[in-house]
Coordinates of C-alpha atoms in Angstrom, one line a residue:
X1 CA -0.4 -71.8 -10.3
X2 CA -0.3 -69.1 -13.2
X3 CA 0.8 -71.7 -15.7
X4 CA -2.0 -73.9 -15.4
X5 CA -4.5 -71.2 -15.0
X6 CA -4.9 -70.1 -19.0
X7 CA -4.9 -73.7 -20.4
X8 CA -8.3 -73.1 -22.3
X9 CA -7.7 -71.7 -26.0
X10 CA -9.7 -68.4 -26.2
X11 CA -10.1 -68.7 -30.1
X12 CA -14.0 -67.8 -31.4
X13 CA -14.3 -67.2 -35.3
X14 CA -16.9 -67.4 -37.7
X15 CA -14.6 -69.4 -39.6
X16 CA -14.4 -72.0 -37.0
X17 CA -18.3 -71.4 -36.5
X18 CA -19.3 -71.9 -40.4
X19 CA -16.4 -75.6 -40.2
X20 CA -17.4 -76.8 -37.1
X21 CA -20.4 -75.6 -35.6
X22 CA -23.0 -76.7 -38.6
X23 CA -21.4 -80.0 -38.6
X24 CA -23.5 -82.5 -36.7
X25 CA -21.4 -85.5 -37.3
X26 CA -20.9 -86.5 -33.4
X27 CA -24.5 -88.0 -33.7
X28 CA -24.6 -89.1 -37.1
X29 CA -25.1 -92.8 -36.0
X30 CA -28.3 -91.4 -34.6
X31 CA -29.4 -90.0 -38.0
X32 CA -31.0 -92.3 -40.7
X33 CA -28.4 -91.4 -44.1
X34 CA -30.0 -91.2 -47.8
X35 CA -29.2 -94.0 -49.3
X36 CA -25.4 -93.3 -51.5
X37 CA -26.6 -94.4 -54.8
X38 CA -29.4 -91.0 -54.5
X39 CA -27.0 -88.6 -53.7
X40 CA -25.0 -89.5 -56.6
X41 CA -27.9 -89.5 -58.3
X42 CA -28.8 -85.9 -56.9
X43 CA -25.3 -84.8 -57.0
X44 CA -23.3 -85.6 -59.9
X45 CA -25.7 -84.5 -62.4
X46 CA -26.3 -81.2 -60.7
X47 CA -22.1 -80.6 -60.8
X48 CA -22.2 -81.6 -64.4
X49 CA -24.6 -79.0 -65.4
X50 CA -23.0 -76.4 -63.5
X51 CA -19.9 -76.6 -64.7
X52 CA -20.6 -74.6 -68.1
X53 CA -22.2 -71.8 -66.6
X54 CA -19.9 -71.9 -63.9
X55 CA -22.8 -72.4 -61.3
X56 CA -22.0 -74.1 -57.9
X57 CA -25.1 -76.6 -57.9
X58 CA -25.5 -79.1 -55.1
X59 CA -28.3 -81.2 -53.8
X60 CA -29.9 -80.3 -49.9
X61 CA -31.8 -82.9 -48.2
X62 CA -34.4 -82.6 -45.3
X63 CA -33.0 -83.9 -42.2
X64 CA -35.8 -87.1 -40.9
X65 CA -38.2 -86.0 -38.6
X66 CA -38.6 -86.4 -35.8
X67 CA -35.0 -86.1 -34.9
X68 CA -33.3 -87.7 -31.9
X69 CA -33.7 -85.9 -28.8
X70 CA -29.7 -85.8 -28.5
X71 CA -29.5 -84.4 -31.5
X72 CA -32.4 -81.9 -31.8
X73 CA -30.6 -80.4 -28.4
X74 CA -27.4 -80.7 -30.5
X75 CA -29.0 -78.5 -33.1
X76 CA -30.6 -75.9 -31.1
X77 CA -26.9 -75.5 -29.4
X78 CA -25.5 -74.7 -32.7
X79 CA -28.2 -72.1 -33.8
X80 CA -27.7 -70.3 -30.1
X81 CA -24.2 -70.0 -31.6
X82 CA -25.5 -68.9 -34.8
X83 CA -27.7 -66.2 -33.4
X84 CA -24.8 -64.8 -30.8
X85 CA -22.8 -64.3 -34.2
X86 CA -25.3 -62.5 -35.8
X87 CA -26.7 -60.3 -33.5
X88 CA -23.4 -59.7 -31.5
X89 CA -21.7 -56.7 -32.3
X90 CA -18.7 -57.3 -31.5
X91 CA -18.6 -60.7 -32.9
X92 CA -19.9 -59.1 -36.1
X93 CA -16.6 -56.7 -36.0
X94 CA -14.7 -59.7 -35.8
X95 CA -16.5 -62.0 -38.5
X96 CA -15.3 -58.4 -40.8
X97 CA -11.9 -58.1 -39.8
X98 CA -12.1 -61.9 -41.1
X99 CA -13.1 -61.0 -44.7
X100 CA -10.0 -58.2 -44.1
X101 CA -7.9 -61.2 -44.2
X102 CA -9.4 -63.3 -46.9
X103 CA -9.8 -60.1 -49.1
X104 CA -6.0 -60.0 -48.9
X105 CA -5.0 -63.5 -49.5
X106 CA -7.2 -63.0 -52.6
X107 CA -5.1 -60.3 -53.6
X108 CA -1.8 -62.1 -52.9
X109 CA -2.9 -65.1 -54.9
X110 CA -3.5 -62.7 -57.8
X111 CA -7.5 -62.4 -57.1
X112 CA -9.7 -59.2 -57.1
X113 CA -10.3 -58.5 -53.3
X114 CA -13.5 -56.8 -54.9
X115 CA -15.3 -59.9 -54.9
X116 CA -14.9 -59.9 -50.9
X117 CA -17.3 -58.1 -48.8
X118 CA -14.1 -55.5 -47.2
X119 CA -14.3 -52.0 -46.8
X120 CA -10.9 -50.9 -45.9
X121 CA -8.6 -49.7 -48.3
X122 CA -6.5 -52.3 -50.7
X123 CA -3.3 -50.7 -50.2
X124 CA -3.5 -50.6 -46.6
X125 CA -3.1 -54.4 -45.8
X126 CA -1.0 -53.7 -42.4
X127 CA -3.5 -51.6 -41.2
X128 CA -6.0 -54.6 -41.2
X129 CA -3.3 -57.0 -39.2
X130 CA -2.6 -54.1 -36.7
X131 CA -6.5 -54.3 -36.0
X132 CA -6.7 -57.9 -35.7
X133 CA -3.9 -57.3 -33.0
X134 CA -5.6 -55.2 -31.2
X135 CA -9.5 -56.9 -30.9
X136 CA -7.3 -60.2 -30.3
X137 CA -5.7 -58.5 -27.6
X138 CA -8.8 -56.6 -26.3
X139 CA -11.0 -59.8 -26.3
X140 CA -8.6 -62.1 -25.6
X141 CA -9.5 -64.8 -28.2
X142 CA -6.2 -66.7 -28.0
X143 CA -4.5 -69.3 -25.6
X144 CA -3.8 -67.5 -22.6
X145 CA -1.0 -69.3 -20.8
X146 CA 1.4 -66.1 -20.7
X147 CA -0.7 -64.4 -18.1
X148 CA -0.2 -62.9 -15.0
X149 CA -2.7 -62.7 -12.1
X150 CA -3.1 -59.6 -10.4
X151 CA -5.3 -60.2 -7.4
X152 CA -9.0 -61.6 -7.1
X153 CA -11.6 -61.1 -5.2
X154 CA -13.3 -64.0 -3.0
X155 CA -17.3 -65.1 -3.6
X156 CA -18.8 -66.4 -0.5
X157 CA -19.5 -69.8 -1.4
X158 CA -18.8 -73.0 1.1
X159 CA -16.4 -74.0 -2.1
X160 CA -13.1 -71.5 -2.7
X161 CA -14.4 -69.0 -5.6
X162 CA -12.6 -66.1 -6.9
X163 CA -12.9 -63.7 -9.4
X164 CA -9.8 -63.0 -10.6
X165 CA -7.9 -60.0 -12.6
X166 CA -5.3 -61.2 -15.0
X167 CA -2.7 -59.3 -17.2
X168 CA -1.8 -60.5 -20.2
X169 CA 1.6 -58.8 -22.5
X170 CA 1.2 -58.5 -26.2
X171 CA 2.3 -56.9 -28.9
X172 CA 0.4 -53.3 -28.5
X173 CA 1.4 -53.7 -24.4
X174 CA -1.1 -54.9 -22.0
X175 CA -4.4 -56.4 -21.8
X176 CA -6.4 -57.2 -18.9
X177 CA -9.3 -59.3 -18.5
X178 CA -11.2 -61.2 -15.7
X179 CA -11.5 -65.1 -14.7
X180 CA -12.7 -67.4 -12.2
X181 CA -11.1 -69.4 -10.1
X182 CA -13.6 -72.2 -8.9
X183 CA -12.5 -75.0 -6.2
X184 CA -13.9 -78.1 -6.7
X185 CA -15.3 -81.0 -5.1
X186 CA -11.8 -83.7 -5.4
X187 CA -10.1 -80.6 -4.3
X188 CA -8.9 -79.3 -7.6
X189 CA -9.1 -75.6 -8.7
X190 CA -10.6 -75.5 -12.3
X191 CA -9.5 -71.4 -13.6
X192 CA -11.7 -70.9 -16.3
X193 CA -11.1 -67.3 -18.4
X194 CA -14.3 -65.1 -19.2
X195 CA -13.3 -65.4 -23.3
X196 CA -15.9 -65.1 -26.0
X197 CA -15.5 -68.6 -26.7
X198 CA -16.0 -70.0 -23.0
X199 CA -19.5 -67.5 -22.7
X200 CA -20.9 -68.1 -26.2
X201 CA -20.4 -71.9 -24.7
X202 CA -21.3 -71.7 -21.3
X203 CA -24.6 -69.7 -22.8
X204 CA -25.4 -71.8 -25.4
X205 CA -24.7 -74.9 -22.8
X206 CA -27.2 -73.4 -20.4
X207 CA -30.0 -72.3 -23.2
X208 CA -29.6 -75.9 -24.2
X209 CA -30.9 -77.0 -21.0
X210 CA -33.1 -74.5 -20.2
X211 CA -34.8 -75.0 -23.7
X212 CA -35.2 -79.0 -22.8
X213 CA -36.0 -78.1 -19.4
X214 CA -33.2 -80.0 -17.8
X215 CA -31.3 -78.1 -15.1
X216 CA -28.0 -76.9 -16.2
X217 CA -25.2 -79.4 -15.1
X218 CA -22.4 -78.2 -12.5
X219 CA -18.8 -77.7 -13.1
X220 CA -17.6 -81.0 -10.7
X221 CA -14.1 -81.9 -12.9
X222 CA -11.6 -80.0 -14.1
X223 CA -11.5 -80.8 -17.6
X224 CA -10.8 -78.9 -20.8
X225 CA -14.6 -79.7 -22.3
X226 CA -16.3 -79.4 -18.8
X227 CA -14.4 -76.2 -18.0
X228 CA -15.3 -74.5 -21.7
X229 CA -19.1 -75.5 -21.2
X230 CA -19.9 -75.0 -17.8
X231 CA -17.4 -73.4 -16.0
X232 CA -19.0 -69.3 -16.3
X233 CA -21.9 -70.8 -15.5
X234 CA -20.8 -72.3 -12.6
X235 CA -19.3 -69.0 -11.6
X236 CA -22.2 -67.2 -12.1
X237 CA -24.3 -69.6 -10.0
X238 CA -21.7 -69.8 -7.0
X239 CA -21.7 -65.7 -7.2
X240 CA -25.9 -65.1 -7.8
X241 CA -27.9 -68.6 -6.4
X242 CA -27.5 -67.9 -2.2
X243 CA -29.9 -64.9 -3.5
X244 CA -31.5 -65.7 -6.5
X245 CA -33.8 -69.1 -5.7
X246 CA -35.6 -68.9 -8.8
X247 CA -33.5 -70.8 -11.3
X248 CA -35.2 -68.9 -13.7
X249 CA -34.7 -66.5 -13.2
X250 CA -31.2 -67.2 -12.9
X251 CA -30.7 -68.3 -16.3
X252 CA -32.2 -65.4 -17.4
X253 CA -29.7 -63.2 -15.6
X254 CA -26.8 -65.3 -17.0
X255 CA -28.0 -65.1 -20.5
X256 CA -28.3 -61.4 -20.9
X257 CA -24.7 -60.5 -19.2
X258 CA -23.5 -62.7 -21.8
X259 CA -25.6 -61.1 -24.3
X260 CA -24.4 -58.0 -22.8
X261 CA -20.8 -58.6 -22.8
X262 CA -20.9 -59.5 -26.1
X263 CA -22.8 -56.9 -27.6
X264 CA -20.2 -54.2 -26.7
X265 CA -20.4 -50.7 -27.6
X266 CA -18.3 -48.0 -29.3
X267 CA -16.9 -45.4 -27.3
X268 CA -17.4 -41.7 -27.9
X269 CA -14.8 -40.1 -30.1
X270 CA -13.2 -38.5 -27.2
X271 CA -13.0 -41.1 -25.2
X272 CA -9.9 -41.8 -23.3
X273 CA -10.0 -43.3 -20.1
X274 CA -8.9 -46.2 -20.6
X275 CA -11.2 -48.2 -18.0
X276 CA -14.2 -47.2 -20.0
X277 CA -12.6 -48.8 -23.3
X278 CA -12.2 -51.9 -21.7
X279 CA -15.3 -52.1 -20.5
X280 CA -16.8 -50.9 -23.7
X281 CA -14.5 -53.2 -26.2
X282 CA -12.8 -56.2 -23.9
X283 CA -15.4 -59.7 -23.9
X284 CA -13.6 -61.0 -20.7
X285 CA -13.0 -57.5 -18.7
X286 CA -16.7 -56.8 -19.7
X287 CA -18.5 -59.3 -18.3
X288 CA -16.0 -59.7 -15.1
X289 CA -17.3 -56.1 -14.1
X290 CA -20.7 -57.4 -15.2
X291 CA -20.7 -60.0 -12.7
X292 CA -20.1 -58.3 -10.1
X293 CA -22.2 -55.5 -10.6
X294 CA -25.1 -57.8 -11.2
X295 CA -25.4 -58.0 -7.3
X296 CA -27.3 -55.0 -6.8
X297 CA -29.5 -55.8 -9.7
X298 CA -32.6 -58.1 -9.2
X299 CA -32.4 -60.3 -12.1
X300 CA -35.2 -60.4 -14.8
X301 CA -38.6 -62.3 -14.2
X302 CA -38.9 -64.5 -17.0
X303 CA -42.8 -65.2 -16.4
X304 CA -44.0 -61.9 -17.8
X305 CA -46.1 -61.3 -21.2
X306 CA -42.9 -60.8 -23.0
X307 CA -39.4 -61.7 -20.9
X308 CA -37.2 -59.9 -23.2
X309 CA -38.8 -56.6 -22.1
X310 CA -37.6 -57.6 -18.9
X311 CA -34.6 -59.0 -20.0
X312 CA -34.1 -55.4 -21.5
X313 CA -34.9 -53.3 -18.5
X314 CA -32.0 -55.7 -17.2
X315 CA -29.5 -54.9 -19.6
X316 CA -30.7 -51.1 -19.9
X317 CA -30.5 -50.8 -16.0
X318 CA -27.1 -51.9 -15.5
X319 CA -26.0 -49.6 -18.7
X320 CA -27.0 -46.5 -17.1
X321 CA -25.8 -47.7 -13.6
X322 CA -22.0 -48.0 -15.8
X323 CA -22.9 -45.1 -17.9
X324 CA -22.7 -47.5 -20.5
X325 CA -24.8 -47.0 -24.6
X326 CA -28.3 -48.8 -24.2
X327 CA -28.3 -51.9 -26.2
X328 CA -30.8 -50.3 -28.8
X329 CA -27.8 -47.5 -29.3
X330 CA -24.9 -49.7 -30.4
X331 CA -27.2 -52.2 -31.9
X332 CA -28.6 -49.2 -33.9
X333 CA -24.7 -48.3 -34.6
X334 CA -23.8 -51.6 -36.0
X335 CA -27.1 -51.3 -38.4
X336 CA -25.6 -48.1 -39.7
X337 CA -22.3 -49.8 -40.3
X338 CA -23.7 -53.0 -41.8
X339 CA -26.0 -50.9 -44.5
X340 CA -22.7 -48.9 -45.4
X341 CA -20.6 -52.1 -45.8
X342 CA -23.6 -53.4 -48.2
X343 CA -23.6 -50.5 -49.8
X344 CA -19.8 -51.1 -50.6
X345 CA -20.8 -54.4 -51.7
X346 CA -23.3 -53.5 -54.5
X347 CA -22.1 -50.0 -55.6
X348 CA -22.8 -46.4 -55.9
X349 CA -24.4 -46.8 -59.8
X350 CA -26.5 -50.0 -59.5
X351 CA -27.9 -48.5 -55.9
X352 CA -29.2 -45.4 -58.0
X353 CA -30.2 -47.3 -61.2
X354 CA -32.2 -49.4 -58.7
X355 CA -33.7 -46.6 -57.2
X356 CA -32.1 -44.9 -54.8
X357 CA -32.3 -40.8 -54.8
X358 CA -28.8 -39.3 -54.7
X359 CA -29.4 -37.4 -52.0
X360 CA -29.8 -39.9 -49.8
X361 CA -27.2 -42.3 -51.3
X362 CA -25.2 -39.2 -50.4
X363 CA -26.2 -38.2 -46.7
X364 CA -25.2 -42.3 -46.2
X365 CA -21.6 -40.5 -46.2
X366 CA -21.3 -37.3 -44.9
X367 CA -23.5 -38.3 -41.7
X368 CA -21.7 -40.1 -39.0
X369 CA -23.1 -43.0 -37.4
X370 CA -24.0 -41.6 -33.9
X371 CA -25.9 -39.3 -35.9
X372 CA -27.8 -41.8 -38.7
X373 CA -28.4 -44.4 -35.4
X374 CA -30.5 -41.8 -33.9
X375 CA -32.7 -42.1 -36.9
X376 CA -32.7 -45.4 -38.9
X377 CA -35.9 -44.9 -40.8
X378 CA -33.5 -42.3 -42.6
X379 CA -32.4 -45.3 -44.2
X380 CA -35.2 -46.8 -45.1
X381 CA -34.4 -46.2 -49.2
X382 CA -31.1 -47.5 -48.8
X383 CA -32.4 -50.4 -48.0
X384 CA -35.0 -50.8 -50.3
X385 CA -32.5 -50.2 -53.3
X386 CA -30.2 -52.4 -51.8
X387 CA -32.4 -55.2 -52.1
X388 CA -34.5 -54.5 -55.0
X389 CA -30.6 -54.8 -56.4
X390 CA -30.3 -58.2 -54.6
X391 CA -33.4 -59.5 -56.4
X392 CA -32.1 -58.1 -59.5
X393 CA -29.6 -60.8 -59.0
X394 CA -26.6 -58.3 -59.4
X395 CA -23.3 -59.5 -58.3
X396 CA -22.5 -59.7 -54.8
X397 CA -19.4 -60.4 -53.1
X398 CA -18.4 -63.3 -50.7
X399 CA -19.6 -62.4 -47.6
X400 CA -22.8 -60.0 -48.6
X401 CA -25.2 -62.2 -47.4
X402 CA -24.4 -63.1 -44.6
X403 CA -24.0 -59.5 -43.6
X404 CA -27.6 -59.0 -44.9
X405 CA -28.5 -61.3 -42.3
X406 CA -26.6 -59.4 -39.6
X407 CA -28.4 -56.5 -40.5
X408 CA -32.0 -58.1 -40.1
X409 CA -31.1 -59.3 -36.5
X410 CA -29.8 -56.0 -35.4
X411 CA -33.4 -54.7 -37.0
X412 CA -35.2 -57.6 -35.1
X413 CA -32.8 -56.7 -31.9
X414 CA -34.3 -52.6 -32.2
X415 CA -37.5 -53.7 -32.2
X416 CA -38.0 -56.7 -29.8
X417 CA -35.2 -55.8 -27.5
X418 CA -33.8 -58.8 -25.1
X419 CA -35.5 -61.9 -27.5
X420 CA -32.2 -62.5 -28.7
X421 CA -30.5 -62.9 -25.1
X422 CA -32.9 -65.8 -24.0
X423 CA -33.5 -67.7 -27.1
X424 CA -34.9 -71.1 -25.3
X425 CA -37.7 -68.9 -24.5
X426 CA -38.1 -67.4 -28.2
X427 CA -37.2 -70.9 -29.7
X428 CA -39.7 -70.7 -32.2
X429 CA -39.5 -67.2 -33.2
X430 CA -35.8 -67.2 -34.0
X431 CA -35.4 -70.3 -35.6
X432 CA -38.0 -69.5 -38.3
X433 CA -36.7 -65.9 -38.9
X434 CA -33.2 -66.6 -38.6
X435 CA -32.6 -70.6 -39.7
X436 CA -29.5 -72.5 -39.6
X437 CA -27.9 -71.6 -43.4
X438 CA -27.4 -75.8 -43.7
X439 CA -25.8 -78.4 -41.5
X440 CA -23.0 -80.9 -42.3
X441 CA -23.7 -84.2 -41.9
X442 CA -20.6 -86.5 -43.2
X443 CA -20.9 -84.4 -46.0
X444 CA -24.3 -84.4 -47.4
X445 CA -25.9 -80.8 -47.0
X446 CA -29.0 -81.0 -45.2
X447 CA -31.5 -77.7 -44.6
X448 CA -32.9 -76.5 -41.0
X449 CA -36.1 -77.9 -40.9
X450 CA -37.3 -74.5 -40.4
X451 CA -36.9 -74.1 -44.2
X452 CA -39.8 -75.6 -44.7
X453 CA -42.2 -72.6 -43.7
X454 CA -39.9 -69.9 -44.4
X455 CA -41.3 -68.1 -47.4
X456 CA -39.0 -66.9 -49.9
X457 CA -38.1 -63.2 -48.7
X458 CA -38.6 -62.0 -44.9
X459 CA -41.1 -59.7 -44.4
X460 CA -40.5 -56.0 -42.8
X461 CA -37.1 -56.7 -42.8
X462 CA -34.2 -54.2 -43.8
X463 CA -33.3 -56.5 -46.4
X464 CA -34.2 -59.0 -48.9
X465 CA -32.8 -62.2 -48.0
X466 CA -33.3 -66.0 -47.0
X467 CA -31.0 -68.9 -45.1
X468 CA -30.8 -70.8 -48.6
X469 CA -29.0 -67.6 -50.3
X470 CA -26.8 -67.5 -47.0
X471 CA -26.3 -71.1 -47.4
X472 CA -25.1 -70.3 -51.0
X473 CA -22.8 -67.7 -49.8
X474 CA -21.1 -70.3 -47.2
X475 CA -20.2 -72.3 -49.6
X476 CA -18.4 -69.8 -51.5
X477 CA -16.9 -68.2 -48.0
X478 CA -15.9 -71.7 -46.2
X479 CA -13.2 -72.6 -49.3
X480 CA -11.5 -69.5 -48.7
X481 CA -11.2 -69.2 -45.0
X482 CA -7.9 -70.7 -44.8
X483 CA -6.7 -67.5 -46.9
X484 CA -6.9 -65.4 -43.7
X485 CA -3.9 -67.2 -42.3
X486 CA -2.1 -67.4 -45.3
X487 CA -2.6 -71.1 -45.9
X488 CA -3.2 -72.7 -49.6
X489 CA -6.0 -75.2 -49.4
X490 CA -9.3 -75.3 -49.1
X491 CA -11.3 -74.6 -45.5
X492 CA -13.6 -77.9 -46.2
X493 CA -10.2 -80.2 -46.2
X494 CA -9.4 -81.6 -42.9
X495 CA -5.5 -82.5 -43.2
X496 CA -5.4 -84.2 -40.0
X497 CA -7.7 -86.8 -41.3
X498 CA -7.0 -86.4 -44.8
X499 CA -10.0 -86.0 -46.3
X500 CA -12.4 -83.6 -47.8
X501 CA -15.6 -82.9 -45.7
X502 CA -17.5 -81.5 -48.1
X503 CA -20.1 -83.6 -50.8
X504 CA -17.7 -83.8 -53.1
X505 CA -15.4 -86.4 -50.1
X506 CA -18.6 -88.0 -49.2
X507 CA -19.2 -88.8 -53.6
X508 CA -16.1 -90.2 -53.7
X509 CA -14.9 -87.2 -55.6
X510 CA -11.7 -86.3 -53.1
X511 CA -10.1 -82.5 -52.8
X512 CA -8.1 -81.7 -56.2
X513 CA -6.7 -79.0 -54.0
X514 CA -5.2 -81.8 -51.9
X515 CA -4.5 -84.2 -54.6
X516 CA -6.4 -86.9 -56.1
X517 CA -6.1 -91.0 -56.3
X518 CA -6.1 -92.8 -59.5
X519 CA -9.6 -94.0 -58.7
X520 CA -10.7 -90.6 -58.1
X521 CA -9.4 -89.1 -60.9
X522 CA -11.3 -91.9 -62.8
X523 CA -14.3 -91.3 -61.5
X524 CA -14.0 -87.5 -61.9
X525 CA -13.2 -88.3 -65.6
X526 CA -16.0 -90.8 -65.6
X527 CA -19.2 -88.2 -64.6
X528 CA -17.1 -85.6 -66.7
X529 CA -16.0 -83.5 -63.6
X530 CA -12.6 -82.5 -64.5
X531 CA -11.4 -80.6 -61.3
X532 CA -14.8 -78.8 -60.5
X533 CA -15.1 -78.5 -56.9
X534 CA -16.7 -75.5 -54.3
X535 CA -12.6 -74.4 -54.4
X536 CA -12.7 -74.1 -57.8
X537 CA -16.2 -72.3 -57.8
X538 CA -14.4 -69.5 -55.4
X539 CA -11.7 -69.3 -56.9
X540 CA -12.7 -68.4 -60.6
X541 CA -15.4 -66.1 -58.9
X542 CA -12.4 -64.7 -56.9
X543 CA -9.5 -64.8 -59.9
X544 CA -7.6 -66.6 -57.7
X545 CA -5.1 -68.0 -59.8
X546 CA -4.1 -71.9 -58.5

């Protein structure tokens, strides 16, 4: 039984998030294309007059409206994801540790790291792996077939349900997490582990539904997809519905423990029981003990004025029962952290030629985050000089963006607490503050349709930023991802398939990183195009040298 248990891959980065998730190509049948002859039109030109300056210019096209039912349910399932990066914590700290690793591919291929939004030290490169070792190992993002159970406990459900305790070796010792084991209707025993990846899907699977008003679909087979999508759901409703009636109201539930699991917290400096780590830092041992606890809680009413206030007396209740941080407190924390790792980004001298006082460009350092969390509007001029800088158009590395953006949702998360955990019911808001960067559809680059009332800048927001300056710094991220596991080509190449994703594929342009036809070389020499590409674009920002 324990080697079929941990057949699901627990893998959940942003990499895979910014490559897959904004690609929409499973119902591009659905999708009326522009006609080929106007995005050559719209795209050749634009990479011509680029190339001088060095400018990465591409065309983005509206997506029809209205779209496909399918497919607008397709979409709002990718932005849930989207949204659980952003305003996650511990995803967050993951999405970092990411740029760790591109920083020091960079470096190897004789690039300045500089030009990649990381904080820790250059000449410390095995301290960044040993961390990745260790949140891999606390969250448990990888396959977990070496695993051992260690004893569940039973659900009372007509169906055989457990919750079950597994140990798992690696190389810093032993990690622990929780799973389900869930008999099915045929008979079969679907074992589905609580990994970020299987609750990001299972809640974005559910907020889907709930959003389109369809009731969420029950784990009855025990497949790979099924089991990934609906299979903590499924536990969750076996465990919670003989009490909870209101579906509701058990959605809502659902939806914050996830929320919950993966917000995390950070443990107090002298922290060492080890219990409380795990439960502070480890996605699948977190919401395990979440589940269960959940039984004494009554789950939050979703009809009120506002449901994430009660969605936030939820996740605040079951906090103190565990002597858990609030949500406000380590969403507070990760604000602090984010506006230090901006401040990296920019600089000490253009943050004070743009305004900032040195004294409190200094107190940023000597105070610790506990302390500056306790009072954000302290940094209220650090943020303004960060993005007066921004609309100075200074130079920002790979990544700064996007980490912009992070920092508006943990503002948004301080001062509407729970909206985030229950997006089908804040639909609207979220998707106009915080739009989809672009989409990928067989590689033309089409905008959220939420773009189209966004103004330029977000108001009373900690900094000065939009989805089409994310979506510029995507393109410059996705070409590099493949440096964080040491491989030389670029992340919009898909070698099983042999072809390149991006615009450049879809133009008939091909990957020069991957090696070009006769015919594309042709063409390339034809719309004088030389080897231009969004790797190319990277890499001279970077220095890389190919």
């Amino acid at each position: 039984m324990e080697e079929e248990i941990w057949r699901l891959e627990g893998r959940f980065r942003f990499g895979d998030l910014l490559t897959q998730l904004l690609r929409t190509d499973a119902f591009a049948e659905e999708i009326p294309h522009p006609r080929e002859d106007l995005i050559r039109a719209l795209f050749l030109p634009s990479v011509r007059a680029g190339i001088p300056s060095r400018m990465d210019l591409f065309p983005l096209v509206e997506l029809p409206d209205p779209l496909p039912p399918h497919t607008e349910a397709r979409i709002f399932h990718e932005r849930t994801h989207y949204w659980q990066y952003l305003a996650s914590p511990l995803l967050q700290q993951r999405f970092f540790l990411e740029l760790e690793k591109i920083a020091i591919g960079v470096a190897r291929a004789g690039g300045d790291r500089e030009q990649i939004l990381a904080s820790r030290p250059p000449e410390d490169p095995a301290g960044v792996f040993r961390l990745m070792v260790a949140t891999e190992a606390d969250c448990s993002w990888f396959d977990l077939r070496d695993t051992h159970l260690l004893g569940g406990q039973q659900v009372d459900f007509p169906l055989g349900t457990f919750q079950v305790l597994y140990a798992r070796p690696n190389d810093l010792g032993v990690t622990y997490g929780y799973g389900a084991a869930l008999e099915l209707p045929d008979g079969q025993t679907a074992l589905v582990p609580f990994t970020a990846l299987a609750l990001a899907e299972s809640a974005s699977q559910v907020a889907e539904c709930a959003s389109s008003g369809k009731p969420p679909p029950r784990l009855e087979r025990n497949t790979p997809g099924e089991v990934r999508y609906y299979g903590c759901w499924e536990y969750w409703r076996r465990l919670h519905g003989g009490r909870v009636r209101n579906e509701r109201a058990l959605v809502a539930g659902f939806l914050a423990a996830v929320d919950l699991a993966l917000t995390g917290g950070y443990p107090a400096a002298d922290e060492r029981d080890p219990e409380m780590i795990r439960e502070l830092r480890s996605i699948p041992y977190r919401f395990g003990k979440l589940a269960f606890r959940a039984q004494a809680f009554e789950f939050p009413e979703v009809d009120e004025a506002d449901p994430g206030e009660a969605v936030e007396r939820f996740q605040r209740d079951m906090c103190a029962w565990a002597a858990w941080p609030e949500p406000k407190t380590t969403f507070a924390r990760s604000a602090v952290m984010l506006t230090k790792l901006l401040a990296v980004g920019l600089g000490r001298r253009p943050l004070l030629e743009y305004g900032l006082p040195e004294d409190d460009y200094g107190r940023l350092w000597v105070s610790d985050e506990s302390n500056l969390a306790g009072e954000l509007d302290a940094l209220a001029p650090v943020w303004r000089a960060i993005s007066v800088a921004a609309l100075a158009d200074r130079p920002r590395p790979v990544g700064f963006e996007m980490a912009g953006m992070m920092l508006n949702a943990m503002h948004h998360r301080i001062r509407h607490p729970g909206r985030f955990a229950v997006p089908h019911l804040y639909r609207a808001e979220l998707t106009e503050e915080f739009p989809l960067p672009l989409l990928l559809l067989d590689g033309i680059y089409c905008v959220d349709r939420a773009l189209e009332n966004q103004e330029t800048v977000f108001r009373n927001r900690p900094y000065v930023g939009n989805a089409l300056k994310v979506a510029k710094d995507t393109m410059q991220l996705v070409p590099l991802l493949p440096l964080a596991d040491g491989a030389d080509r670029c992340g919009f190449y898909d070698a099983p398939m042999m072809r390149a994703t991006c615009l450049y594929g879809r133009a008939g342009l091909g990957c020069p990183k991957a090696g070009l036809t006769e015919a594309q070389r042709r063409t390339r020499l034809e719309h004088e195009i030389g080897d231009w590409c969004h790797w190319e674009f990277a890499a001279r920002k970077t220095g890389i040298r190919r």
